Coordinates of C-alpha atoms (C1' of nucleotides) in Angstrom, one line a residue:
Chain A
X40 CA -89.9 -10.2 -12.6
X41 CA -88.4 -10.7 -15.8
X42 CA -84.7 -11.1 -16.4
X43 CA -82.7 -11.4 -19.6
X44 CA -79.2 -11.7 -20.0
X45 CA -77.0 -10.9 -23.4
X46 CA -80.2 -11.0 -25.3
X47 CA -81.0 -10.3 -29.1
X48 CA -82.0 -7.0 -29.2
X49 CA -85.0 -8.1 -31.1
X50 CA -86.1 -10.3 -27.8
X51 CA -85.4 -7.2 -25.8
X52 CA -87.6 -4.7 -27.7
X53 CA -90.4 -6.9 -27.1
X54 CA -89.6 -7.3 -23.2
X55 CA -89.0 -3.6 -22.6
X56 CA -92.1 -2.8 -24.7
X57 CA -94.3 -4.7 -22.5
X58 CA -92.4 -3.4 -19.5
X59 CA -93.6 0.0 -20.3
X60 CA -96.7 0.2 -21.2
X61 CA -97.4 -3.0 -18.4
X62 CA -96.1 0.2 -15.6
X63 CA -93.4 -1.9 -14.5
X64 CA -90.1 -0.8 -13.9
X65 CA -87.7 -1.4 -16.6
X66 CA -83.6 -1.9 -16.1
X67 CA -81.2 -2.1 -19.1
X68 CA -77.4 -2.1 -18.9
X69 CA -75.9 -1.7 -22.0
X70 CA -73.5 0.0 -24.5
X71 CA -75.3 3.4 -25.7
X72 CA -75.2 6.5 -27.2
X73 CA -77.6 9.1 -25.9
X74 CA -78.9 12.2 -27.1
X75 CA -80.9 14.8 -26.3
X76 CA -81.9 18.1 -26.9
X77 CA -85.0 20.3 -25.2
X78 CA -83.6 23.0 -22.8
X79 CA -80.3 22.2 -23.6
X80 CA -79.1 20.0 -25.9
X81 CA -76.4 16.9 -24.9
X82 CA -74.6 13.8 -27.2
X83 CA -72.8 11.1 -25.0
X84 CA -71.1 9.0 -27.4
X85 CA -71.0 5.1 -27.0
X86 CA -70.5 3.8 -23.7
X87 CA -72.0 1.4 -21.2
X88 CA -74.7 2.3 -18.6
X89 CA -77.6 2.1 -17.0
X90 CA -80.9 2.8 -17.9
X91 CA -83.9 3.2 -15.4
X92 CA -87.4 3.6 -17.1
X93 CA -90.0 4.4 -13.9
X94 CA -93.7 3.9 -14.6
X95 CA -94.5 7.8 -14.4
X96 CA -92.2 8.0 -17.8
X97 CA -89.2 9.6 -15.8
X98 CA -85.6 7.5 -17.6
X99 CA -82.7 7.8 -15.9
X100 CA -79.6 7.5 -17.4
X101 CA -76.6 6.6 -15.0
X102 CA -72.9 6.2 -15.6
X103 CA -70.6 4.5 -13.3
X104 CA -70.5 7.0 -11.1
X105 CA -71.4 9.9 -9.9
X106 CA -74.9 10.2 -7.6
X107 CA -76.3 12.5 -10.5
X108 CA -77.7 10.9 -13.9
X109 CA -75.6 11.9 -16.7
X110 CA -78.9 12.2 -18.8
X111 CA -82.3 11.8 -18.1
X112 CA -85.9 12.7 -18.5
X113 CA -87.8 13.9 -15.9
X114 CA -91.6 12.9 -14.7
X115 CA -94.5 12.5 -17.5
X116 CA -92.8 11.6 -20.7
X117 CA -93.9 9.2 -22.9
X118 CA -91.5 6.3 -23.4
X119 CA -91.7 4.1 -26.1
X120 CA -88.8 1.3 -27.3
X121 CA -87.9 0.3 -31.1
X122 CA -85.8 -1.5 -33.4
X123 CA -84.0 1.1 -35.3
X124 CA -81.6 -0.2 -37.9
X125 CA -79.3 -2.2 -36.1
X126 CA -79.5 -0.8 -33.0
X127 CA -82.5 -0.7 -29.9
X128 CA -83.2 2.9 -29.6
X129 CA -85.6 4.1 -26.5
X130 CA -87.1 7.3 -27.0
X131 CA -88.7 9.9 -24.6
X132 CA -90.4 13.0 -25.1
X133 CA -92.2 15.4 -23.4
X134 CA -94.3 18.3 -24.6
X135 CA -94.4 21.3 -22.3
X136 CA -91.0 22.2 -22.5
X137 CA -90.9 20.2 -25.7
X138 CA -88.0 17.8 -25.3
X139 CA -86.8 14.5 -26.1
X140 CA -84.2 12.0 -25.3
X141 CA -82.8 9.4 -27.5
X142 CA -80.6 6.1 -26.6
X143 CA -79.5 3.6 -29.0
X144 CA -78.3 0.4 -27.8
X145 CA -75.8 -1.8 -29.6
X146 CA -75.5 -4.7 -27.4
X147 CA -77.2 -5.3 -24.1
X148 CA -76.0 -6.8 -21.1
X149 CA -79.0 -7.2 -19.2
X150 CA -82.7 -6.3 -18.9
X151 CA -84.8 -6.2 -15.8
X152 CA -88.8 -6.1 -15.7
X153 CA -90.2 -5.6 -12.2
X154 CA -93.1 -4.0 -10.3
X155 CA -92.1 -2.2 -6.9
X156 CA -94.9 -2.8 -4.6
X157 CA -94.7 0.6 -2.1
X158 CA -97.6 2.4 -0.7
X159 CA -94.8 4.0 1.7
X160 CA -93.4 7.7 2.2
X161 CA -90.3 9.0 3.4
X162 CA -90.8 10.8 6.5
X163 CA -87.7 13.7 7.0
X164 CA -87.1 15.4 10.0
X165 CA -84.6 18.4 10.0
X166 CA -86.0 20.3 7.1
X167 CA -86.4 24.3 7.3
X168 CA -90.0 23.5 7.9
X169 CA -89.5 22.0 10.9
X170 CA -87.2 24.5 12.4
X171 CA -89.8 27.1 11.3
X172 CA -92.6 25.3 13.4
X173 CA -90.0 25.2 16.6
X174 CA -89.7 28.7 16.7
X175 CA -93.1 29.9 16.0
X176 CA -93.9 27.7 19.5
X177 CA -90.9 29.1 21.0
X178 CA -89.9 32.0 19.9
X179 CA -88.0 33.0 23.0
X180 CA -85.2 30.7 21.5
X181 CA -84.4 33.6 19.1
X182 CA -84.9 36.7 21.3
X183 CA -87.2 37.4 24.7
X184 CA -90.3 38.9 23.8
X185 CA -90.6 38.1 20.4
X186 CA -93.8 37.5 18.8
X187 CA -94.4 35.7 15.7
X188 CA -97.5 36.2 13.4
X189 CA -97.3 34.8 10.1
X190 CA -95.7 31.8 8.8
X191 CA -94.7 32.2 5.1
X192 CA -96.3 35.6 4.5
X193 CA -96.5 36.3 0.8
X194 CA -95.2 40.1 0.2
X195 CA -94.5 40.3 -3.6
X196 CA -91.0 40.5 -3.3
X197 CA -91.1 36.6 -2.1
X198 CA -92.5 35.2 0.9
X199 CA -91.0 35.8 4.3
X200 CA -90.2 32.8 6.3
X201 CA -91.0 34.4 9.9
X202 CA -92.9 37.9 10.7
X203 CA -93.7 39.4 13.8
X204 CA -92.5 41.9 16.5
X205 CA -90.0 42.0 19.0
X206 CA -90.7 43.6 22.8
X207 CA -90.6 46.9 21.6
X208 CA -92.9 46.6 19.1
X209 CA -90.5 46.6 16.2
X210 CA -91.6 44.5 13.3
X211 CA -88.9 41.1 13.1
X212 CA -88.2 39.8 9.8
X213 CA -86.9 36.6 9.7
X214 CA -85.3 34.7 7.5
X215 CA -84.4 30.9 8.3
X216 CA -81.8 28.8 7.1
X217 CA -81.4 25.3 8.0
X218 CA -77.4 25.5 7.4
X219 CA -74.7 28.0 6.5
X220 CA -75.6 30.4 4.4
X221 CA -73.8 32.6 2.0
X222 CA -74.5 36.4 0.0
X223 CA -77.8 35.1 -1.1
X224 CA -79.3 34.8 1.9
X225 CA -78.6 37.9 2.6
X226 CA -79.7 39.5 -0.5
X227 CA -83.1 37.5 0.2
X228 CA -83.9 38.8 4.0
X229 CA -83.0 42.6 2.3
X230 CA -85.8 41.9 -0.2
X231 CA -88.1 41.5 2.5
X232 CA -87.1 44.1 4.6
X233 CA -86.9 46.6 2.1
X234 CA -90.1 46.0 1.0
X235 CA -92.0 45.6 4.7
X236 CA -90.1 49.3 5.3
X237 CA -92.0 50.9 2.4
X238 CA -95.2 49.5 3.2
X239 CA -94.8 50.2 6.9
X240 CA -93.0 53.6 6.6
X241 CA -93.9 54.6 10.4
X242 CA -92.6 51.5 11.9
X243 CA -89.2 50.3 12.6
X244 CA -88.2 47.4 10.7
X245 CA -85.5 44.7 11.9
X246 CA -84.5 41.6 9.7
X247 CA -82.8 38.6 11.2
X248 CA -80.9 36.2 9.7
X249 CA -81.3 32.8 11.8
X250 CA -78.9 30.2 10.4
X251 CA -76.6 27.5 12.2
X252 CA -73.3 30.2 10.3
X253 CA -72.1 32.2 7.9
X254 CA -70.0 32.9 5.2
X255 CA -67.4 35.8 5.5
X256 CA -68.7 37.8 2.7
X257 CA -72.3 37.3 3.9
X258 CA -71.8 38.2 7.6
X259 CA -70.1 42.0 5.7
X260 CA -72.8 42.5 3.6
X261 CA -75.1 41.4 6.5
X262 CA -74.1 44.4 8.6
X263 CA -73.6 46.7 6.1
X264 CA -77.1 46.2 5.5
X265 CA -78.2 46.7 8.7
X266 CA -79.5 43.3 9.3
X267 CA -79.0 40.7 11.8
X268 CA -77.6 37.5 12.1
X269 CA -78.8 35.1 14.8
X270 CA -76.6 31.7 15.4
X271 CA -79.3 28.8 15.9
X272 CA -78.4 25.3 16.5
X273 CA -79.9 22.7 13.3
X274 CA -83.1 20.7 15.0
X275 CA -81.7 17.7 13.5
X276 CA -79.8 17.9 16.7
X277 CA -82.5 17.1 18.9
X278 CA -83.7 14.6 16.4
X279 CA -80.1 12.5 17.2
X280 CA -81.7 11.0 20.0
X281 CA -85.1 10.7 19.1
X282 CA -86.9 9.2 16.2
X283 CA -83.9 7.3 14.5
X284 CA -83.4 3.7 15.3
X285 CA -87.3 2.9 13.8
X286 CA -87.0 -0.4 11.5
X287 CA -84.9 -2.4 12.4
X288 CA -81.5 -2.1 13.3
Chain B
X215 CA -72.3 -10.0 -15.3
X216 CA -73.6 -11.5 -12.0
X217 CA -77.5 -11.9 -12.1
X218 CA -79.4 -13.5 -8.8
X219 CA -83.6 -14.0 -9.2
X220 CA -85.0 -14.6 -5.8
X221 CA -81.4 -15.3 -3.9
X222 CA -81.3 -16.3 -0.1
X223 CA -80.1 -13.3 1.8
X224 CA -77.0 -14.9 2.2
X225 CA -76.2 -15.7 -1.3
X226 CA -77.4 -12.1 -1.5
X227 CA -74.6 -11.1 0.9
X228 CA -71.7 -12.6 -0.9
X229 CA -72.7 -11.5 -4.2
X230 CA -73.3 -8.3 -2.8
X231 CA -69.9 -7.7 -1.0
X232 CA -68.1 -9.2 -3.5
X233 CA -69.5 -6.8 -5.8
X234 CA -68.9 -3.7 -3.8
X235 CA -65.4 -5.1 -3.0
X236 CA -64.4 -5.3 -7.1
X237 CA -65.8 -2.1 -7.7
X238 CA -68.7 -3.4 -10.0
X239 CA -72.0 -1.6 -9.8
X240 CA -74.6 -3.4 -7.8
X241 CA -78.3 -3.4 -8.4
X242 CA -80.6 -4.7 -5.4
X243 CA -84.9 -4.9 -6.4
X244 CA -86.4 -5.8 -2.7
X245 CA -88.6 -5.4 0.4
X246 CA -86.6 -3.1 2.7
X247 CA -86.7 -0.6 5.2
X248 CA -84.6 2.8 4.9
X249 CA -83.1 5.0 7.7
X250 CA -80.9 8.0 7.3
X251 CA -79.0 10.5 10.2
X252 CA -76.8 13.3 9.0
X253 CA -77.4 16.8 7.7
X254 CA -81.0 15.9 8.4
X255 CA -83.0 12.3 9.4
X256 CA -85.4 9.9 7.5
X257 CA -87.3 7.3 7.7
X258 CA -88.8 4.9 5.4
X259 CA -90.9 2.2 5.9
X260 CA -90.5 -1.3 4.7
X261 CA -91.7 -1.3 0.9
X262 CA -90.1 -2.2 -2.1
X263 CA -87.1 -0.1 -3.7
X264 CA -84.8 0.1 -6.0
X265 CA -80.9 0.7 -4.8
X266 CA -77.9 1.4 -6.8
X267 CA -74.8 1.2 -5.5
X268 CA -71.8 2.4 -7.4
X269 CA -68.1 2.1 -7.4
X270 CA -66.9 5.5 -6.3
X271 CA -69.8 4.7 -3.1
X272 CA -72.7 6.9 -3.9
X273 CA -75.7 5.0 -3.3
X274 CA -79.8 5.6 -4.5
X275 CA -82.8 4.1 -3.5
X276 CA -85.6 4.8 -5.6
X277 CA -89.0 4.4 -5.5
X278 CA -91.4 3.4 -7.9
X279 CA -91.7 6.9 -9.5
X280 CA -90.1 10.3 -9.5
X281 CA -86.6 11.1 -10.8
X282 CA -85.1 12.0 -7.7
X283 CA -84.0 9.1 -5.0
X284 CA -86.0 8.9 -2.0
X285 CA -82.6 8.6 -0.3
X286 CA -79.2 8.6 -1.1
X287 CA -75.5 8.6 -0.5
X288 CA -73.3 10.7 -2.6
X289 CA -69.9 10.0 -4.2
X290 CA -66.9 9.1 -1.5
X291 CA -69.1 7.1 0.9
X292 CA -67.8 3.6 2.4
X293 CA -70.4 1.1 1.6
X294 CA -70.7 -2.5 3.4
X295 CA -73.2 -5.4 3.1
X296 CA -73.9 -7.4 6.0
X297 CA -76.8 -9.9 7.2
X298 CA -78.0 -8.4 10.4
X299 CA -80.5 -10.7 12.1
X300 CA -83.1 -11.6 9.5
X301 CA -82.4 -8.9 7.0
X302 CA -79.4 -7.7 4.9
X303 CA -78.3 -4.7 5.7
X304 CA -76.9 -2.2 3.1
X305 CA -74.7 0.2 5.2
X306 CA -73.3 3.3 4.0
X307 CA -71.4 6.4 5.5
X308 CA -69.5 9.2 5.2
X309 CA -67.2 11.1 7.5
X310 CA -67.6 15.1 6.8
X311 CA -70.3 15.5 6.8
X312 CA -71.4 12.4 9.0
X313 CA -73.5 10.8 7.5
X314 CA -75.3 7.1 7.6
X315 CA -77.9 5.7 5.6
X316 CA -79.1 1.9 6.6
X317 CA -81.3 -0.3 4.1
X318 CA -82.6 -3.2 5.5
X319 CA -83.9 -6.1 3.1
X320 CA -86.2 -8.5 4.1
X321 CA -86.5 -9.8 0.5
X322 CA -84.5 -9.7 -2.8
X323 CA -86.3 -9.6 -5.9
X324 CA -83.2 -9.7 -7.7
X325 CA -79.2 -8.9 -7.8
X326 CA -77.4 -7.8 -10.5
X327 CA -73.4 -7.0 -10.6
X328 CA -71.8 -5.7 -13.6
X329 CA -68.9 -3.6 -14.7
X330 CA -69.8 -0.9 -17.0
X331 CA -67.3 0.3 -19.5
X332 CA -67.3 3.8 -20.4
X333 CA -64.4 6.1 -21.1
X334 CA -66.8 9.0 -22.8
X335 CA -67.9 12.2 -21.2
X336 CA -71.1 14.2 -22.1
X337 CA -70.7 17.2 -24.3
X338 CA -73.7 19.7 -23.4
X339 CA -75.0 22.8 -25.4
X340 CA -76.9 25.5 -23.9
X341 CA -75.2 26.1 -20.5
X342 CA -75.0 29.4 -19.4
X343 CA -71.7 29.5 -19.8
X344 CA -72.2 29.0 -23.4
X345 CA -74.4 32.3 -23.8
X346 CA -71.6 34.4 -21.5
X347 CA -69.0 33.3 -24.5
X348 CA -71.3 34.4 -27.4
X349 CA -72.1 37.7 -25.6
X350 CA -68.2 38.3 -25.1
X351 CA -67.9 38.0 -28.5
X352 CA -70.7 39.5 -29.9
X353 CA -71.5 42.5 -27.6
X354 CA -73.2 44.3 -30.1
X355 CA -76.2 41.3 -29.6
X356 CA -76.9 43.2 -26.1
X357 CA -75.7 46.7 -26.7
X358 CA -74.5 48.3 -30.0
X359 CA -71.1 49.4 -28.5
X360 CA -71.1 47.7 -25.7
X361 CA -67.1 46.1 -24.7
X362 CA -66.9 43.4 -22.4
X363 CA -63.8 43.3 -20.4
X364 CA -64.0 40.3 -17.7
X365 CA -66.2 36.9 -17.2
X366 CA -67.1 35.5 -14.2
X367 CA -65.4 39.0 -12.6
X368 CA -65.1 37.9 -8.6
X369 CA -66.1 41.0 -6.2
X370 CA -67.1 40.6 -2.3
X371 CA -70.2 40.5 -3.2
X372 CA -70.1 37.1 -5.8
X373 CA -69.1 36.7 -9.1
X374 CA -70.2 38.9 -12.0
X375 CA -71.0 37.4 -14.9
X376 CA -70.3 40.0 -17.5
X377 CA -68.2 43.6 -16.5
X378 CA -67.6 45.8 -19.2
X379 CA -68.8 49.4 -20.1
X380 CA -71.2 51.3 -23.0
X381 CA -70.1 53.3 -25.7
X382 CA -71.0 56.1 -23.2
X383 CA -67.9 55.1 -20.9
X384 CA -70.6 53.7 -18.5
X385 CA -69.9 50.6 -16.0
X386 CA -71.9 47.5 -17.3
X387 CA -72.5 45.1 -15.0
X388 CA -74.5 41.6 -16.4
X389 CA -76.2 38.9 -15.1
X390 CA -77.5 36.3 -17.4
X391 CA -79.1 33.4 -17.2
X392 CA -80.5 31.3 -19.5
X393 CA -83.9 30.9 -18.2
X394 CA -86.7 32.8 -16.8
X395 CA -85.8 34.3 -14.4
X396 CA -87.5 35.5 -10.3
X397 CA -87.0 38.3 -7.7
X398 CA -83.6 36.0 -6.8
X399 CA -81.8 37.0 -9.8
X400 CA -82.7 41.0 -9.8
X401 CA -81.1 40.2 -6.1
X402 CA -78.3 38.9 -7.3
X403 CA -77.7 41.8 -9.9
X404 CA -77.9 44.3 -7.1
X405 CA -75.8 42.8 -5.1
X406 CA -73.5 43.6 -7.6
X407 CA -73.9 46.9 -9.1
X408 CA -74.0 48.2 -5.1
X409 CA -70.6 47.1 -4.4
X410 CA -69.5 48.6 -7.7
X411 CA -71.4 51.6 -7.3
X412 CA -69.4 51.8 -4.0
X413 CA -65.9 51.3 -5.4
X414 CA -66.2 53.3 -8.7
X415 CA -68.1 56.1 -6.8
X416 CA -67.2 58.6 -10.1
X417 CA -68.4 56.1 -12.2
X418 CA -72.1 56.0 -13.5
X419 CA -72.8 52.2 -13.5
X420 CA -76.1 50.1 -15.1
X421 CA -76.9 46.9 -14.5
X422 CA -78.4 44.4 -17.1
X423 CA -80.4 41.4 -16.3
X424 CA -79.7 39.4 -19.2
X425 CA -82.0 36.7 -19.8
X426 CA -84.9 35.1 -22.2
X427 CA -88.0 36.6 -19.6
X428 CA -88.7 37.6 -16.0
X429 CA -91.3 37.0 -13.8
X430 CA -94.1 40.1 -13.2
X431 CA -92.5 40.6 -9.8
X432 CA -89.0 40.3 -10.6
X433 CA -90.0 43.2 -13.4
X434 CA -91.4 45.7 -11.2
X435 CA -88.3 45.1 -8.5
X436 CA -85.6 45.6 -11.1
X437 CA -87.1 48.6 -12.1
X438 CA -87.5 49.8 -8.6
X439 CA -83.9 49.4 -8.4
X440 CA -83.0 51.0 -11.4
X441 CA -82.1 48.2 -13.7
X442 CA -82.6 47.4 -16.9
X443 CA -84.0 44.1 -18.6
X444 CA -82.4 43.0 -21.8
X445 CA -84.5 39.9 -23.7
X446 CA -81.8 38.0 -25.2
X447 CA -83.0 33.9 -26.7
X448 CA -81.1 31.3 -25.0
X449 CA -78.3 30.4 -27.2
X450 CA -80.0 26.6 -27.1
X451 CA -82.4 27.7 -30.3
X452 CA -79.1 27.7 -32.6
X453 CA -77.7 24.6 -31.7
X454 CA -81.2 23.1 -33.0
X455 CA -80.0 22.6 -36.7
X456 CA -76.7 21.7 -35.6
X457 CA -74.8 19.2 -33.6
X458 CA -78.3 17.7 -32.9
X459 CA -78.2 14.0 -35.1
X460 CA -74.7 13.3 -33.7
X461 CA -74.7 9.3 -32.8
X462 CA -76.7 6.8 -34.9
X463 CA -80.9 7.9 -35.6
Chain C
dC187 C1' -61.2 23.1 2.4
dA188 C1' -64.4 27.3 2.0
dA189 C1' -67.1 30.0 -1.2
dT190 C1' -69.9 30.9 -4.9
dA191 C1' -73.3 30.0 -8.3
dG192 C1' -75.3 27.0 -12.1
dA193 C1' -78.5 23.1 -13.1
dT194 C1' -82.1 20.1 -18.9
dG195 C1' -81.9 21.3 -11.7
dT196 C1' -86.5 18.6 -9.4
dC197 C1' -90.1 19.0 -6.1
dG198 C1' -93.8 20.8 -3.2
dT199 C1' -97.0 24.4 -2.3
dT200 C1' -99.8 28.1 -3.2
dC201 C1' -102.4 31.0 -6.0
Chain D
dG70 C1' -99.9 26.8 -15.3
dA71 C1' -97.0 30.6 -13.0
dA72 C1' -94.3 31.9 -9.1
dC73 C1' -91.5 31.1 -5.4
dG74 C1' -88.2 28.8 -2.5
dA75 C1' -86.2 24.5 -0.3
dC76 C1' -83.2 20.7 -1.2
dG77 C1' -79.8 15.7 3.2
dT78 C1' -79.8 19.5 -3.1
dC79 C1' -75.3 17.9 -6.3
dT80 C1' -71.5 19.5 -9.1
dA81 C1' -68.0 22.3 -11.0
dT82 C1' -64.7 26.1 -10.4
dT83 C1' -61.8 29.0 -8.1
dG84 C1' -58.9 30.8 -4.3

DNA sequence: CAATAGATGTCGTTC
DNA sequence: GAACGACGTCTATTG
């Protein structure tokens, strides 16, 4: 861990320098301008913030609030920290899209240097995945008799979430949502049903919407379509009693 | 500027709270342990992190790499510091959705509280929105002839980007984006030349994915559905000789 | 508050 | 690397 308060920007060249290219993690609150331009382009004139450079070459730049960065580079750019007039400038690029980001400090209010020792991942319970793998055991929780087949089957208008038949042998096209939806969930079940009907042009065809709700517009375009929309609790429900409470509390 | 190396967990604690309380920005490098319950559920074992907590109460943790936070809290959550047993708890909630996330240190690394100064507000080229202004006042760039009458034009089915007509007296209905683009956005673009198709039933209508390339798939769906792709450059590649160099280099 | 869609989206997964 | 879709998406905008 290295810490530097108020320090000469010439002291704190040297420090982040060594940061980076040591993989550490590198902190620095400071007044800035930043600039960048790939996909888009941005300019944030002078202000304070915060700066997060991550080993992997990701920089995050942070204002005071907001849970998004206001600029930042994403994973695999190359980092690198100068003295540029009289101002610390640290520059990212990347090369595939080409893009590059640009801060220029004026004064510095503090740098951090740290290594995060973490051989840990997050585990997440409640994702789309996980209500997929619930119904392909039970499937009865959508409708009696149904039968599913494929998990993600790839047609090549996207992949369906859910395929299979119902009890009367009607092929069941589902499409799963973890919360409400809106038109363009809709839009993507049609996709798939359109599709499976011209490539099974003898066989009935039903496409199901399975999602917690709703939107308004969605549930008319929904039936106009001829699809249907089945109301399905989120798992994180059952998960409320379970799993939460590891570490310690 | 508040800066702790190594702190006792309850020197961490009042620091900490006194922090959050003054609406600084509080940095926390440390062993902890990371739960979440809401919209879905994590876990995350004891490792070391990274965890921001800012004044309007949005809260990251992040790992050692990777741009996104492993967990979060977004803007408008209530944020507390507490020692519970032998750690320090960060706590954080929300009430709509509910929503908790728990951090429990068993070390700090370091603390750092500070106030960051910043009245400026990033001014981005590029957007989307951008290109929909240039088209609506340079047609001709897509069509020779072509009129625009409405942006962001709201019908059941979403909002259309671009509604206008040809110098055929044609409905034009546009989608743009300033990407490549997948099957998602021909969806989208039906959506709305159905529902337009259905209210202007005399009317011949075309839609027009606008956009700098499509996918293989997305092709051979749009023409299925009787759409047209226009190639148009994203209106980034004009901004490269000019506001570009703005701030100090 | 609901709804809708964009984002420098990022990220994981598969091909 | 391209394609496809999820994301605890977040965020802005509009009704």
């Amino acid at each position: 861990m290295v810490l530097l308060e108020n320090p000469r920007l010439q002291d704190a060249e040297q420090v982040i320098t060594e940061s980076i290219q040591a993989g550490r993690m590198t902190i620095i609150v400071g007044k800035c301008v930043v600039n960048y331009y790939g996909r888009a382009g941005s300019v944030l004139p002078e202000g304070e913030r915060l700066i997060i450079i991550k080993e992997d070459g990701s920089v995050l730049v942070h204002q005071k609030d907001k849970y998004t960065p206001v600029n930042y580079q994403p994973t695999g750019c190359n980092v690198q920290c100068i003295i540029k007039g009289d101002s610390l400038a640290i520059m990212s690029q990347r090369k595939r899209p080409k893009e590059v980001l640009h801060a220029f400090f004026s004064s510095i209010q503090c740098i951090a240097s740290f290594e995060l020792l973490d051989d840990e991942n997050i585990t997440l319970v409640g994702s789309e995945r996980d209500l997929a793998l619930q119904i392909f055991q039970q499937p009865d929780m959508i409708e009696k008799g149904l039968k599913i087949t494929e998990i993600e089957k790839a047609v090549s208008s996207g992949e369906i979430d859910l395929f299979g038949e119902d009890c009367e042998g009607k092929l069941v096209i589902i499409e799963l949502k973890r919360k409400k939806v809106g038109l363009e969930s809709v839009s993507q079940l049609k996709r798939y049903t359109d599709e499976i009907r011209g490539a099974y042009g003898n066989r009935a065809v039903r496409g199901m919407l399975c999602a917690p709700a709703l939107t308004k517009n969605a549930m008319r375009l929904l039936q106009a379509d001829g699809l249907e929309f089945i109301e399905i609790k989120p798992s994180i429900m059952t998960f409320k009693n379970g799993t939460m409470g590891a570490g310690k509390q």
